Amino acid sequence: MTVDGHGAPTVVSGGPAELALLWGGFPALGAGAGWLLAAGAGWLAGLPWAPARELFALVAGLPDARATVAGVAVGTLGGLVVAGLGTAERVVVTVDRERVRLRRGGTERAVERRAVRAVFLDGGALVLLDADDGELARERSDLSGARLRSAFRAHGWPWLGADPHRDAYRRWVPGLPGLPAGTDALLRARQRALDRDRGDEARELRGELARCGVVVRDDGRRQWWRLTRSAGAPGDVPADDPG
């Protein structure tokens, strides 16, 4: 992380160590796992409960040198695939006094400082709220919370120690009253996406809910929700509320 009191941007990322772990560590681990599987292929093929027994039997029938080379090659390739996926999900946060840029893999978005009322961490997610208490961004990463806090505070952003609306969230269950019209159906669709590990679809539906004034946070595969200020203004009765 780089901090400059004269206003130079502050960059928070995993740095070279993260890339070294991804592209050095995972292929090495994969190669080691491949070597062990090749060495134990005959034993694994004899276990009645082992998966892919036919494959292990085929490897066990190869000459030792060829089996070892094949195991190491496949394991290394698997490690490289994991490294590529990890790099695509790598998050870099760049903060200055005017805006924050959030980059994940090849996708980057910017949020202007004037639009942000609060910044905080919710578990492993960096969250930015607007004046209506809706979420401008929710970016999950493994970045250091202390480094993020220092970066935002160094540039005068309104960093909070916790989610100010934590106690406002309600557990979503189908048909729950109090939601704006049509949003129960969106939450049902999003639940199906979560259950089927369709992350992109779940993120898209989160955006649809945000446009309706519903903020969503996840606890595993469970959804919790709250309303923004305008959606929950006194005197307004949400259309899905039978009362």
Backbone as a ProteinNet text record, in pm:
[ID]
protein_1_A
[PRIMARY]
MTVDGHGAPTVVSGGPAELALLWGGFPALGAGAGWLLAAGAGWLAGLPWAPARELFALVAGLPDARATVAGVAVGTLGGLVVAGLGTAERVVVTVDRERVRLRRGGTERAVERRAVRAVFLDGGALVLLDADDGELARERSDLSGARLRSAFRAHGWPWLGADPHRDAYRRWVPGLPGLPAGTDALLRARQRALDRDRGDEARELRGELARCGVVVRDDGRRQWWRLTRSAGAPGDVPADDPG
[TERTIARY]
83.9	0	87	52.9	126.5	37.6	84.6	8.1	91.9	32.5	101.9	14.6	65	-12.2	-47.3	17.8	-10	-118.9	-183.3	-298.8	-275	-155.2	-132.3	-221.7	-269.5	-358.9	-293.9	-375.8	-332.6	-384.9	-296.7	-333.3	-324.8	-432.8	-436	-460.2	-365.7	-378.3	-299.3	-306.8	-227.3	-79.2	-44.7	93.6	162.6	295.2	371.2	364.6	352.4	348.3	225.7	112.8	-8.4	8.2	67.5	90	188.8	291	388.5	322.2	231.9	160.4	72	1	-89.5	-15.3	87.8	152.1	272.4	318.1	425.3	376	298	253.9	154.6	50.6	-53.1	-4.1	71.7	125.8	217.8	296.2	384.3	302.8	197.7	111.5	43.3	-0.2	-64.2	31	155.7	255.2	280.3	289.5	310.3	193	72.1	-46.5	-52	-15.6	-14	87.1	202.6	305.2	255.5	192	140.9	31.6	-59.4	-165.8	-109.1	-6	54.9	123.5	190.9	261.5	164.3	47.1	-48.8	-162.4	-148.6	-258.1	-300.3	-202.8	-236.1	-315	-274.2	-345.6	-486.9	-500.4	-632.5	-724.7	-669.2	-751.6	-808.1	-744.2	-791.4	-892.7	-921.4	-1019	-1159.1	-1251.2	-1385.2	-1463.5	-1430.6	-1506.1	-1439.2	-1322.4	-1249.1	-1317.1	-1326.5	-1382.6	-1283.2	-1334.5	-1250.9	-1151.1	-1195.4	-1104.8	-1045.9	-1126.2	-1076	-958.8	-969.8	-861.5	-734.9	-749.4	-632.1	-571.5	-656.7	-606.7	-527.9	-575.9	-505.3	-368.3	-364.3	-236.3	-141.9	-197.6	-113.5	-53.5	-119.4	-67.6	41.1	66.2	171.6	307.8	414.4	548.4	563.5	641	651.5	688.2	784.1	829.3	717.1	646	537.2	423.6	392.1	286	322.1	447.6	491.3	485	535.1	533.1	389.1	301.5	161.6	96.1	120.7	61.5	108	239.3	294.3	240.5	231.2	182.5	37.3	-45.9	-187.5	-202.7	-127.4	-134.8	-89.5	18.6	66.6	-36.2	-96.7	-199.8	-317.3	-358	-465.1	-428.5	-303.2	-256.6	-257.7	-221.3	-223.8	-366.3	-460.3	-601	-648.3	-614.9	-651.4	-587.5	-462	-394.1	-462.8	-504.2	-574.6	-706.5	-780.8	-907.6	-885.9	-781.9	-751.5	-712.4	-634.8	-594.9	-715.4	-809.1	-929.9	-1015.3	-1007.2	-1086.2	-1006.7	-883.4	-797.2	-852	-861.4	-918.3	-808.1	-815.7	-724.9	-810.7	-784.9	-859.5	-764.9	-802.7	-722.1	-804.1	-753.1	-827.4	-752.6	-824.6	-771.2	-880.9	-862.8	-959.6	-1088.3	-1086.8	-1203	-1283.7	-1217.2	-1288.5	-1213.1	-1282.8	-1219.7	-1243.6	-1141.4	-1153.1	-1138.6	-1234.9	-1239.1	-1218.7	-1109.4	-1078.4	-1075.2	-1150.1	-1147.5	-1114.4	-996.6	-953.4	-943.7	-1014.5	-1010.7	-1124.3	-1204.9	-1319.1	-1292.2	-1315.7	-1293.7	-1413.2	-1448.5	-1552.9	-1503.8	-1555.7	-1516.4	-1639.2	-1619.3	-1724.3	-1672.1	-1747.9	-1705.8	-1724.4	-1629.6	-1634.6	-1761.5	-1806.7	-1922.6	-2052.1	-2051.5	-2171.4	-2173.6	-2065.9	-2050.2	-2076.2	-2164.9	-2193.5	-2114.7	-2082.8	-2013.1	-1938.4	-1826.3	-1745.6	-1716.6	-1729.1	-1700.8	-1678.4	-1635.5	-1620.8	-1734.6	-1795.8	-1897.7	-1844.1	-1785.4	-1714.7	-1594.5	-1586.4	-1476.9	-1513.7	-1626.7	-1672.6	-1653.1	-1597.9	-1588.1	-1719.2	-1784.5	-1916.5	-1911.7	-1972	-1986.6	-2135.3	-2181.3	-2320.8	-2338.5	-2455.8	-2487.4	-2572.2	-2618.7	-2694.5	-2828.4	-2879.7	-3006.5	-2985.5	-2861.2	-2821.8	-2834.8	-2839.5	-2827.5	-2681.1	-2652.4	-2514.6	-2468.1	-2365.2	-2300.3	-2207.9	-2150.7	-2060.1	-2053.5	-2037.9	-2010.9	-1912.7	-1785.9	-1679	-1611	-1626	-1565.7	-1422.3	-1331.9	-1191.7	-1123.2	-994.9	-912.8	-816.9	-842.6	-753	-757.6	-646.3	-634.8	-731.6	-813.1	-903.6	-829.2	-717	-638.9	-583.1	-537.5	-482.8	-591.8	-708.2	-819.1	-860.5	-873.5	-911.6	-811.4	-683.1	-580.3	-587	-612	-617.7	-732.4	-850.9	-966.5	-953.6	-908.2	-893.5	-787	-681.7	-574.7	-625.6	-731	-784.5	-916.9	-949	-1063.1	-1198.7	-1203.9	-1333.1	-1399.4	-1533.1	-1605.1	-1606.1	-1494.8	-1481.9	-1552	-1632.3	-1700.7	-1645.5	-1653.7	-1600.6	-1688.7	-1816	-1908.1	-2025.9	-2108.4	-2227.9	-2326.9	-2360.9	-2453.9	-2596.6	-2626.6	-2761.6	-2767.6	-2670.3	-2662.9	-2791.7	-2846.2	-2964.3	-3093.5	-3086.1	-3207.3	-3239.8	-3146.6	-3169.7	-3267.9	-3350.2	-3446	-3416.6	-3430.1	-3411.3	-3522.6	-3484.6	-3586.4	-3643.1	-3776.3	-3847.7	-3954.3	-3989.8	-4088.2	-4220.4	-4271.5	-4399.6	-4395	-4275.5	-4264.1	-4321.5	-4410.9	-4464.6	-4360.8	-4385.3	-4297.8	-4206.1	-4202.9	-4116.1	-4187.6	-4114.9	-4175.6	-4230.1	-4325	-4391.8	-4291.4	-4305.5	-4224.1	-4091.2	-4048.2	-3913.2	-3908.2	-4021.6	-4021.8	-3988	-4041	-4009.7	-3862	-3802.9	-3660	-3576.5	-3617.7	-3545.2	-3558.8	-3675.6	-3691.3	-3594.8	-3587.4	-3497.7	-3352.2	-3319.4	-3182	-3147.4	-3245.2	-3220.4	-3187.4	-3260.7	-3231.1	-3090	-3050.4	-2915.4	-2809.8	-2832.7	-2738	-2729	-2843.6	-2845.4	-2772.9	-2769.5	-2706.7	-2568.1	-2514.6	-2380.3	-2367.8	-2471.7	-2467.6	-2437.6	-2309.6	-2268.6	-2301.5	-2280.8	-2308.5	-2456.4	-2542.1	-2686.3	-2727	-2668.8	-2700.2	-2659	-2543.1	-2499.5	-2592.2	-2635.6	-2726.8	-2859	-2910.9	-3036.8	-3019.3	-2902.1	-2874.6	-2890.5	-2841.3	-2856.7	-3001.6	-3080.3	-3223.3	-3293.2	-3260.2	-3320.3	-3279.2	-3154.4	-3107.4	-3186.1	-3220.6	-3298.2	-3440.4	-3484.7	-3617	-3608.5	-3488.4	-3473.1	-3451	-3411.8	-3387.6	-3238.3	-3178.3	-3037.3	-3028.8	-2943.2	-2932.5	-2792.3	-2785.3	-2656.7	-2675.7	-2570.8	-2578.2	-2506	-2564.1	-2500.2	-2499.1	-2389.4	-2388	-2486.2	-2583.5	-2686.4	-2816	-2812.4	-2930.6	-2925.3	-3041.2	-3049.1	-3113.2	-3054.2	-3107.9	-3130.5	-3232.1	-3264.6	-3302.9	-3288.1	-3338.3	-3376.8	-3447.4	-3488.8	-3398.6	-3383.7	-3315.4	-3406	-3353.4	-3432.5	-3558.3	-3543.4	-3658.9	-3760.9	-3714.3	-3807.1	-3881.4	-3820.6	-3885	-3928.4	-3958.7	-3996.3	-4125.1	-4135.2	-4256.3	-4380.4	-4484.5	-4609.3	-4625.1	-4514.2	-4519.8	-4552.1	-4646.2	-4678.7	-4639	-4535.8	-4493.2	-4607.4	-4606.5	-4719.2	-4735.6	-4627.1	-4637.9	-4683.5	-4709.3	-4750.9	-4902.7	-4963.1	-5107.4	-5172.2	-5093.6	-5152.4	-5160.4
-119	0	123.5	223.3	348.4	461	539.9	653.9	778	880.9	1006.7	1118.3	1192.2	1297.9	1410	1417.6	1524	1484.7	1371.8	1337.4	1235.3	1177.5	1071.6	953.2	881.2	767	662.4	597.1	486.7	357.7	262.2	135.3	25.2	-49.2	-162.8	-288.3	-380.8	-506.3	-613.3	-734.3	-842.5	-828.1	-745.8	-720.5	-838.3	-826.5	-933.4	-1066.9	-1063	-1188.2	-1270.3	-1202.8	-1273.7	-1339.8	-1265.6	-1322.6	-1438.8	-1424.9	-1533.3	-1659.2	-1640.1	-1754.9	-1819.4	-1735.3	-1788.2	-1866.5	-1803.8	-1862.5	-1950.4	-1944	-2033.1	-2143.3	-2102.4	-2198	-2300.5	-2255.7	-2350.8	-2451.4	-2409.6	-2511.5	-2610.4	-2562.3	-2652.9	-2751.2	-2700.8	-2790.3	-2892.3	-2845.2	-2935.4	-3043.3	-3003.6	-3101.5	-3205.6	-3159.6	-3253.5	-3348.8	-3295.1	-3380.5	-3481	-3436.6	-3527.9	-3639.7	-3605.8	-3707.9	-3811	-3762.8	-3854.6	-3945.4	-3889	-3970.6	-4076.2	-4036.7	-4134	-4245.1	-4206.3	-4306.7	-4401.9	-4351.2	-4435.4	-4484.3	-4475.6	-4512.6	-4658.3	-4748	-4889.3	-4915.8	-4851.7	-4868.5	-4811.9	-4691.6	-4628.4	-4711.8	-4771.1	-4853	-4974.8	-5017.4	-5134.6	-5104.2	-4977.1	-4940.6	-4941.2	-5019.1	-5029.1	-4898.5	-4808.1	-4683	-4565.5	-4585.9	-4475.3	-4431.4	-4299.9	-4253	-4274.2	-4284.6	-4296	-4411.3	-4525.5	-4639.7	-4684.7	-4676	-4716.9	-4629.1	-4500.7	-4409.6	-4442.9	-4467	-4500.8	-4634.1	-4727.4	-4855.4	-4835.6	-4744.8	-4715.9	-4655.6	-4559	-4496.3	-4599.7	-4688.3	-4789.9	-4884.7	-4903	-4992.5	-4931.9	-4802.7	-4736.6	-4762	-4754.3	-4758.6	-4647.9	-4672.4	-4576.9	-4436.8	-4425.7	-4293.8	-4218.9	-4289.1	-4224.4	-4184.7	-4270.2	-4238.7	-4115.8	-4109.4	-3994.5	-3865.7	-3870	-3750.1	-3706.3	-3801.4	-3767.7	-3707.4	-3766.8	-3715.2	-3575	-3550.9	-3418	-3316	-3356.8	-3264.4	-3226.7	-3324.9	-3296.4	-3211.1	-3242.9	-3164.6	-3020.6	-3002.7	-2867.5	-2789.4	-2854.9	-2788.5	-2746.8	-2833.5	-2798.9	-2679	-2674.7	-2560.7	-2431.3	-2439.2	-2320.2	-2270.3	-2365.2	-2325.8	-2253	-2306.3	-2240.5	-2102.3	-2090.5	-1961.4	-1861	-1907.5	-1818.6	-1770.6	-1861.5	-1823.8	-1726.8	-1751.5	-1661.5	-1523.8	-1516.8	-1387.5	-1311.3	-1383.2	-1318.9	-1260.8	-1319.8	-1271.4	-1176.7	-1145.3	-1059.6	-916.2	-859.9	-726.2	-625.4	-511.1	-399	-275.4	-208.1	-88.1	31.3	132.6	253.4	372.7	442	550.3	681.9	788.9	924	1011.4	1141	1228	1244.1	1211.9	1235.7	1110.4	992.4	871.5	747.5	635.2	506.3	419.9	349.5	256.6	114.4	31.9	-107.4	-194.9	-269.4	-354.1	-499.8	-581.9	-726.7	-789.5	-849.7	-905.1	-793.5	-808	-707.6	-607.7	-611.1	-521.1	-417.9	-291	-183.1	-89.9	-44.1	56.3	164.3	286.4	398.7	452.9	493.4	555.2	690.5	796.1	931.6	955.8	1029.2	1058.2	1133.6	1225.4	1307.5	1225	1104.4	1020.3	930.5	928.2	830	893.8	830.7	875.4	796.4	669.8	586.7	474.4	433.7	320.8	232	100.7	9.2	-131.1	-219.9	-360.7	-439.5	-525.9	-618	-758.5	-816.5	-941.8	-916.4	-987.6	-966.8	-876.3	-804.1	-720.7	-573.1	-499.8	-354.5	-296.4	-212.7	-159.8	-7.6	52.4	196.7	229.7	318.3	358.5	498.3	521.9	654.8	730	850.5	933.8	872.1	781	713.4	583.9	558.6	435.4	311.5	330.9	220.3	189.8	71.6	31.1	72.1	154.1	187.5	75.6	3.6	-106.9	-201	-328.4	-433	-526.9	-516.6	-592.1	-682.3	-813.4	-910.3	-939.5	-947.6	-976.2	-1027.7	-1062.9	-1104	-993	-870.3	-759.4	-727.7	-676.5	-642.5	-530.6	-553.7	-449.8	-328.9	-351.2	-239.2	-152.8	-214.7	-137.8	-60.2	-121.4	-49	69.7	48.2	157.2	271.9	239.2	343.5	419.4	346.5	410.6	508.8	468.1	557.9	676.1	650.9	760.4	859.2	810.5	899.3	1002	968.9	1059.6	1122.3	1113.9	1186.9	1125.4	996	930.8	897	890.5	864.2	716	669.7	528.8	502.1	395	353.5	219	196.9	72.8	-48	-25.7	-137.2	-86.8	-179.3	-145.4	-72.3	52.7	125.8	71.8	-12.4	-66.2	-216	-265.9	-410	-462.9	-387.5	-434.8	-414.4	-348.8	-323.9	-439.7	-532.3	-641.6	-743.3	-798	-903.1	-1025.3	-1141.8	-1265.6	-1278.3	-1305	-1321.4	-1462.4	-1468.7	-1593.3	-1563.8	-1659.2	-1632.8	-1580.5	-1475.1	-1418.7	-1325.4	-1291	-1203.1	-1065.9	-1010.2	-876.6	-767.9	-651.2	-537.2	-504.7	-588.4	-564.7	-482.4	-399	-327.6	-425.2	-378.1	-463.2	-528.5	-658.2	-732.3	-781.4	-732.8	-769.4	-908.1	-957.1	-1093.4	-1192.4	-1168.8	-1257.4	-1249.2	-1129.1	-1114.9	-1189.5	-1182.7	-1254.7	-1406.1	-1451.6	-1594.6	-1638.1	-1556.7	-1589.3	-1585.8	-1489.5	-1479.7	-1597.1	-1643.9	-1760.6	-1882.7	-1898.5	-2011	-1998.3	-1875.3	-1853.5	-1887.5	-1848.1	-1880.7	-2030.6	-2097.6	-2242.3	-2318.1	-2259.5	-2325.3	-2268.5	-2186.6	-2128	-2045.9	-1973.2	-1884.7	-1743	-1717.9	-1591	-1470.6	-1479.4	-1365.5	-1330.6	-1432.1	-1407.4	-1346.2	-1394.6	-1339.4	-1192.8	-1156.8	-1017	-930.3	-982.3	-906.5	-880.7	-980.8	-964.6	-872.8	-870.8	-774.4	-632.3	-608.5	-476.6	-441.2	-540.5	-516.4	-480.8	-550.1	-521.4	-383.6	-346.2	-214.8	-103.5	-122.9	-21	-9	-111.1	-108.3	-62.9	-26.9	19.7	-89.6	-209	-321.4	-353.9	-350.8	-384.6	-526.9	-608.3	-750	-780.7	-859.6	-915	-1065	-1141.4	-1287.1	-1340.8	-1443.8	-1521.4	-1664.9	-1703.5	-1831.1	-1824.5	-1914.3	-1914.2	-1849.4	-1788.4	-1721	-1572.3	-1515.5	-1374.5	-1294.1	-1178.1	-1081.4	-951.4	-874.3	-754	-638.1	-519.3	-396.9	-300.5	-195	-94.2	28.2	98.4	226.4	330	450	553.6	587	608.4	648.3	535.4	411	298.2	273.7	308.5	283.9	411.9	517.2	646.5	632.5	705.8	697.8	732.5	655.1	680.7	601.7	543.4	460.2	317.3	257.2	116.1	36.6	-48	-125.4	-205.1	-218.9	-281.2	-427	-495.9	-637	-658.1	-547.8	-557.7	-561.1	-672.4	-681.6	-593	-538.4	-452.3	-310.2
0	0	0	-80.8	-88.1	-41	57.6	107.3	90.7	34.7	11.5	66.8	164.5	226.1	131.5	15.8	-80.7	-178.9	-159	-240.8	-348.2	-357.8	-456.1	-422	-523.1	-495.9	-406.3	-328.3	-243.7	-305	-327.3	-389	-284.1	-269.1	-177.9	-261.1	-255.1	-329.7	-257	-310.2	-253.2	-283.9	-384.2	-418.7	-485.6	-506.2	-572.3	-499	-364.9	-289.3	-327.5	-349.4	-387.8	-524	-619.5	-752.5	-746.7	-661.6	-648	-592.5	-496.1	-440.8	-545.9	-623	-723.7	-830.8	-890.3	-1008	-975.6	-850.7	-809.4	-717.1	-616.2	-516.1	-565.4	-634.5	-675.8	-780.7	-883	-973.6	-902.7	-805.1	-730.9	-647.7	-582.7	-505.4	-596.8	-713.7	-808.2	-856.6	-883.4	-927.9	-819.3	-693.9	-583.9	-566.7	-578.7	-566.6	-680.5	-801.8	-916	-897.7	-843.7	-818.5	-716.6	-609.5	-507.3	-563.1	-644.4	-702.6	-797.1	-874.9	-965.7	-886.6	-779	-698.4	-629.3	-592.8	-522.4	-608.7	-741.6	-831.8	-813.7	-799.2	-785	-657.4	-549	-421.9	-430.9	-491.9	-505.1	-594.3	-698.3	-788.5	-717.8	-609.4	-537.5	-429.1	-405.6	-303.1	-363.4	-309	-369.1	-365.5	-272.4	-259.9	-331.8	-388.4	-451.3	-580.1	-606	-732.9	-847.2	-967.7	-1088.5	-1077.7	-1029.4	-1013	-1146	-1252.3	-1384.4	-1428.3	-1399.4	-1436.1	-1358	-1228.2	-1148.1	-1193.6	-1233	-1282.3	-1411.3	-1498.2	-1622.7	-1594	-1497.9	-1462.3	-1401.4	-1317.1	-1252.7	-1354.5	-1468.7	-1571.7	-1656.2	-1644.2	-1721.2	-1657.6	-1736.2	-1676.6	-1572.5	-1469.4	-1358.8	-1405.6	-1494.9	-1539.5	-1610.4	-1700.6	-1773.4	-1679.8	-1583	-1487.6	-1404.7	-1362.7	-1282.9	-1363.4	-1487.1	-1573	-1598.7	-1625.7	-1652.8	-1528.9	-1412.4	-1289.4	-1258.3	-1272.2	-1245	-1345.3	-1471.8	-1575	-1550	-1521	-1495	-1369.6	-1264.6	-1141.9	-1162.9	-1239.8	-1268.6	-1347.6	-1447.3	-1527.1	-1438.6	-1347.6	-1255.4	-1169.6	-1122.8	-1043.9	-1122.9	-1251.3	-1336.4	-1358.3	-1371	-1385.6	-1260.2	-1143.2	-1017.7	-1008.8	-1049.9	-1047.6	-1139.9	-1257.8	-1349.8	-1293.9	-1231.4	-1170.5	-1054.6	-976.3	-865.3	-912.3	-1021.8	-1076.7	-1129.2	-1191.4	-1243.4	-1131.7	-1010.9	-897.9	-807.8	-845.7	-763.7	-761.4	-642.7	-625.8	-596.2	-663.7	-638.8	-612.3	-500.8	-461.9	-468	-545.9	-559.7	-511.7	-409.5	-344.6	-358.6	-391.9	-377.9	-318.6	-315.2	-249	-329.6	-458.8	-544.7	-573.8	-576.1	-616.8	-568.5	-574.1	-549.2	-672.7	-714.7	-827.2	-773.3	-811.7	-768.2	-890.4	-893.2	-1008.2	-965.8	-1037.2	-1017.5	-1151.5	-1161.3	-1289.1	-1392.6	-1503.7	-1609.7	-1603.3	-1496.8	-1483.6	-1376.1	-1410.1	-1314.2	-1311.4	-1192.2	-1178.1	-1083	-1099.7	-1015.4	-943	-817.8	-737.8	-691.7	-718.7	-683	-532.9	-473.8	-330.5	-292.2	-375.9	-341.3	-329.7	-386.8	-380.8	-257.8	-179.7	-72.1	64.2	141.5	277.6	381.4	351.6	449.6	378.9	439.6	391.9	512.5	494.7	604.7	549.4	636.6	602.3	664.7	584.3	632.9	609.5	715.3	696.1	606	495.4	401.6	286	294.7	183.8	215.5	118.8	127.5	76	157.9	125	123.5	20.5	9.3	3.8	92.4	96.8	40.1	-23	-72.5	30	-5.6	87.4	123.8	39.4	65.6	143.2	184.7	253.5	165.5	34.2	-58.6	-82	-134.6	-158.1	-297.1	-300.8	-427	-471.6	-376.6	-409.5	-291	-320.1	-220.2	-286.6	-248.8	-313.8	-213.2	-233.5	-142.2	-185.2	-87.8	-118.5	7.4	-7.1	106.3	147.8	105.2	137.1	286.4	337.1	478.1	514.7	617.8	664.4	717.4	785.7	839.7	727.4	619.6	507.3	434.8	419.2	357.4	443.8	572.8	663.5	654.9	657.3	649.8	518.1	408.9	277.1	268	309.8	300.2	396	516.8	612.6	569.5	506.3	461.4	360.6	287.9	187.1	229.3	358.3	410.2	384.5	358.5	334.3	468.7	471.9	597.5	634.7	689.8	725.5	857.9	861.8	983.6	1029.8	1161	1216.4	1191.4	1155.4	1132.3	1049.8	1002.9	926.3	1018.4	988.3	1075.7	1070.7	972.3	957.2	986.4	1058	1082.6	1147.1	1240.5	1312.6	1233.7	1118.4	1039.6	945.9	926.8	832.7	890.1	801.1	836.6	750.4	808.8	732.7	629	503	399.9	402.4	400.1	377.3	272.7	188	82.3	137.9	71.2	109.8	228.3	277.3	392.7	360	442.6	415.8	440.9	383.5	405.5	290.3	187.8	72.6	-34	-108.2	-220.6	-324.8	-403.7	-502.4	-596.1	-614.8	-710.5	-658.7	-542.7	-498.1	-433.6	-383.3	-330.3	-441	-561.2	-674.3	-710.3	-701.4	-729.2	-625.7	-500.4	-395.8	-412.5	-459	-487.2	-598.2	-703.9	-814.6	-768.6	-683.8	-635.2	-544.2	-465.1	-380.8	-464.9	-576.2	-665.7	-722.8	-757.2	-810.3	-705.1	-579.6	-472.9	-452.1	-452.6	-430	-540.8	-660.4	-774.7	-805.9	-712.8	-728.3	-855.5	-891.4	-1007.4	-959.2	-933.9	-874.8	-959.7	-1090.8	-1178.4	-1176.2	-1179	-1175.8	-1041.7	-932.9	-801.2	-792.4	-849.3	-848.4	-932.8	-1046.7	-1131.7	-1059.7	-990.3	-917.2	-797	-735.9	-629.4	-682.8	-804.6	-864.9	-891.8	-937.9	-960.6	-829.6	-723.3	-593.6	-542.6	-565.8	-523.3	-591.3	-718.9	-789.4	-733.9	-662.4	-598.6	-453.3	-408	-270.5	-169.1	-212.7	-122.1	-121.8	-3.8	13.1	66.5	5.9	41.1	90.4	196.2	239	258.4	234.5	238.9	361.5	418.2	523.6	474.4	408.7	338.4	223.3	222.2	118.5	167.1	284.5	337.7	305.3	272.3	236.3	350	374.6	469	392.7	430.7	354.4	446.3	391.8	454.8	344	380.8	284	293.6	181.7	184.1	249.9	273.9	339.9	260.3	130.1	49.9	37.4	27	14.5	144.2	256.4	384.5	453.6	375.3	432.4	514.7	626.8	709.5	629.4	651.5	580.1	454.3	403	282.5	322.4	258.1	281.7	158.8	167.9	51.9	-5.7	-136.8	-206.3	-170.8	-128	-92.3	51.9	125.6	265.1	271.9	313.3	313.8	418.4	514.5	615.4	570.5
[MASK]
+++++++++++++++++++++++++++++++++++++++++++++++++++++++++++++++++++++++++++++++++++++++++++++++++++++++++++++++++++++++++++++++++++++++++++++++++++++++++++++++++++++++++++++++++++++++++++++++++++++++++++++++++++++++++++++++++++++++++++++++++++

